[in-house]
């Protein structure tokens, strides 16, 4: 049985949620809890799921009321035919199918080349085999993507190659990424929508959750709800959601609300230090440091209104929009240059205060006890398939180092001081959330943990040298929470 009843009087949402940014609707939570019971009840299913797997649910509606569909990403215990879950959009696992037959031929070539390599006889291997293997692999990948014929709510169909090219129209992107990433079309959300459209079921709301161990690179916590991945799924779902009434990304992110929140150019920003050369202000949460494409209001625009006679003010460094705290403002080019040089030489010390989602009583990674203070060193790089997230990347990542100190455990949360030694994107957020860091996300971190009324991260202290007088400065700002 693939369509599962929802026996409840919970009211359905007014329109479909955006799969890339949402709070799970109670109907989705109810459906997800049922899926979790299935996992626990089947030892084979649970054994594979415990290694780490994304599951998804889609609440649907037809003449009989609300029901739900369930899916998992990729294969589960080597299978794609579990009876409770929707089937794949295209089944490439048939042993006598074109995909598996060609895959076996490619494997035979690999074995020949590997055997020659093991014997240090690469020079004796037929060079045409390398060319043949490459050509067969590329043709098979293209063939496979053409088999994924994705529907939208208007009953229109496009294959993955068409969808990819229609979404990525810039020549530079098309040249660098001529085809979708491997595994496209096999994530939960596309599988769920495809089955719903094929069976005339109207999508109501959707959610995805992680089960089991976290991947080594990404931040995934057992039982946590996550949005659909952007690298693989954003082009696909942009097509598949056409014809549905759903929350646009702008509505979900609340960009118009943020614009209105700070639309007064006379918005008072607290100033904790000022002289004729520079100022240090306290940036509130959810205000950009510099103007964005959709939201133009920022610390920069507000400071230029405050100091219209200066050639600046210029932003010396940045804070994420969601982070509050201390920002240095320079009032001319020379001061800006001298301060930036201090940042580049890592002479500026910074202390952040954060509240973590849960109480921490001990910290360990890879079986080693870290203690209530210590250092986290996890190299970071962009998650190109799910921007703006960052991943831990031991091969190509940039060095990222954070000292930490547990201050207290209070009201179910942990208050921690963070001292970044480097300034990587999302460094503190990943170092807190990752299993080899503090293994506990910052409260309100919608990217690496759970959303709340705000991100509880505040730049509380700065130590730097005055660029003109040479005076050592120590500026503080206590968080309001």
PDB file of N, CA and C in Angstrom, residues 3 12 59-69 196 199-204:
ATOM      1  N   UNK A   3      -0.456   4.575  -0.597  1.00  0.00           N
ATOM      2  CA  UNK A   3      -1.193   5.752  -0.120  1.00  0.00           C
ATOM      3  C   UNK A   3      -1.701   5.430   1.281  1.00  0.00           C
ATOM      4  N   UNK A  12      -5.765  21.276   7.168  1.00  0.00           N
ATOM      5  CA  UNK A  12      -4.689  21.351   6.182  1.00  0.00           C
ATOM      6  C   UNK A  12      -4.273  22.804   5.967  1.00  0.00           C
ATOM      7  N   UNK A  59       1.895  14.958   2.129  1.00  0.00           N
ATOM      8  CA  UNK A  59       0.465  14.853   2.400  1.00  0.00           C
ATOM      9  C   UNK A  59      -0.277  15.214   1.123  1.00  0.00           C
ATOM     10  N   UNK A  60      -1.217  14.351   0.741  1.00  0.00           N
ATOM     11  CA  UNK A  60      -1.955  14.541  -0.507  1.00  0.00           C
ATOM     12  C   UNK A  60      -3.451  14.505  -0.231  1.00  0.00           C
ATOM     13  N   UNK A  61      -4.195  15.000  -1.198  1.00  0.00           N
ATOM     14  CA  UNK A  61      -5.643  15.077  -1.053  1.00  0.00           C
ATOM     15  C   UNK A  61      -6.302  14.580  -2.332  1.00  0.00           C
ATOM     16  N   UNK A  62      -7.348  13.771  -2.148  1.00  0.00           N
ATOM     17  CA  UNK A  62      -8.218  13.399  -3.268  1.00  0.00           C
ATOM     18  C   UNK A  62      -9.646  13.397  -2.761  1.00  0.00           C
ATOM     19  N   UNK A  63     -10.530  12.788  -3.488  1.00  0.00           N
ATOM     20  CA  UNK A  63     -11.942  12.823  -3.091  1.00  0.00           C
ATOM     21  C   UNK A  63     -12.189  12.166  -1.745  1.00  0.00           C
ATOM     22  N   UNK A  64     -11.274  11.287  -1.319  1.00  0.00           N
ATOM     23  CA  UNK A  64     -11.451  10.602  -0.046  1.00  0.00           C
ATOM     24  C   UNK A  64     -10.873  11.323   1.152  1.00  0.00           C
ATOM     25  N   UNK A  65     -10.268  12.504   0.941  1.00  0.00           N
ATOM     26  CA  UNK A  65      -9.681  13.260   2.042  1.00  0.00           C
ATOM     27  C   UNK A  65      -8.168  13.245   1.971  1.00  0.00           C
ATOM     28  N   UNK A  66      -7.517  13.448   3.128  1.00  0.00           N
ATOM     29  CA  UNK A  66      -6.060  13.547   3.176  1.00  0.00           C
ATOM     30  C   UNK A  66      -5.415  12.194   3.495  1.00  0.00           C
ATOM     31  N   UNK A  67      -4.356  11.903   2.778  1.00  0.00           N
ATOM     32  CA  UNK A  67      -3.521  10.735   3.024  1.00  0.00           C
ATOM     33  C   UNK A  67      -2.073  11.196   2.896  1.00  0.00           C
ATOM     34  N   UNK A  68      -1.121  10.250   2.962  1.00  0.00           N
ATOM     35  CA  UNK A  68       0.258  10.665   2.742  1.00  0.00           C
ATOM     36  C   UNK A  68       1.020   9.603   1.970  1.00  0.00           C
ATOM     37  N   UNK A  69       2.055  10.080   1.288  1.00  0.00           N
ATOM     38  CA  UNK A  69       3.013   9.237   0.589  1.00  0.00           C
ATOM     39  C   UNK A  69       4.348   9.335   1.311  1.00  0.00           C
ATOM     40  N   UNK A 196       2.491  11.478  -6.981  1.00  0.00           N
ATOM     41  CA  UNK A 196       1.230  12.183  -6.758  1.00  0.00           C
ATOM     42  C   UNK A 196       0.605  12.619  -8.082  1.00  0.00           C
ATOM     43  N   UNK A 199      -0.936   9.841 -10.168  1.00  0.00           N
ATOM     44  CA  UNK A 199      -2.153   9.231  -9.631  1.00  0.00           C
ATOM     45  C   UNK A 199      -3.202  10.268  -9.243  1.00  0.00           C
ATOM     46  N   UNK A 200      -3.097  11.448  -9.835  1.00  0.00           N
ATOM     47  CA  UNK A 200      -4.087  12.509  -9.659  1.00  0.00           C
ATOM     48  C   UNK A 200      -4.352  12.837  -8.186  1.00  0.00           C
ATOM     49  N   UNK A 201      -3.265  12.900  -7.422  1.00  0.00           N
ATOM     50  CA  UNK A 201      -3.340  13.278  -6.013  1.00  0.00           C
ATOM     51  C   UNK A 201      -2.843  14.710  -5.877  1.00  0.00           C
ATOM     52  N   UNK A 202      -3.571  15.545  -5.163  1.00  0.00           N
ATOM     53  CA  UNK A 202      -3.199  16.953  -5.033  1.00  0.00           C
ATOM     54  C   UNK A 202      -2.240  17.139  -3.854  1.00  0.00           C
ATOM     55  N   UNK A 203      -1.012  17.655  -4.086  1.00  0.00           N
ATOM     56  CA  UNK A 203      -0.070  17.874  -2.975  1.00  0.00           C
ATOM     57  C   UNK A 203      -0.571  18.946  -2.008  1.00  0.00           C
ATOM     58  N   UNK A 204      -0.454  18.650  -0.711  1.00  0.00           N
ATOM     59  CA  UNK A 204      -0.916  19.563   0.339  1.00  0.00           C
ATOM     60  C   UNK A 204       0.262  20.163   1.103  1.00  0.00           C
TER      61      UNK A 204
END
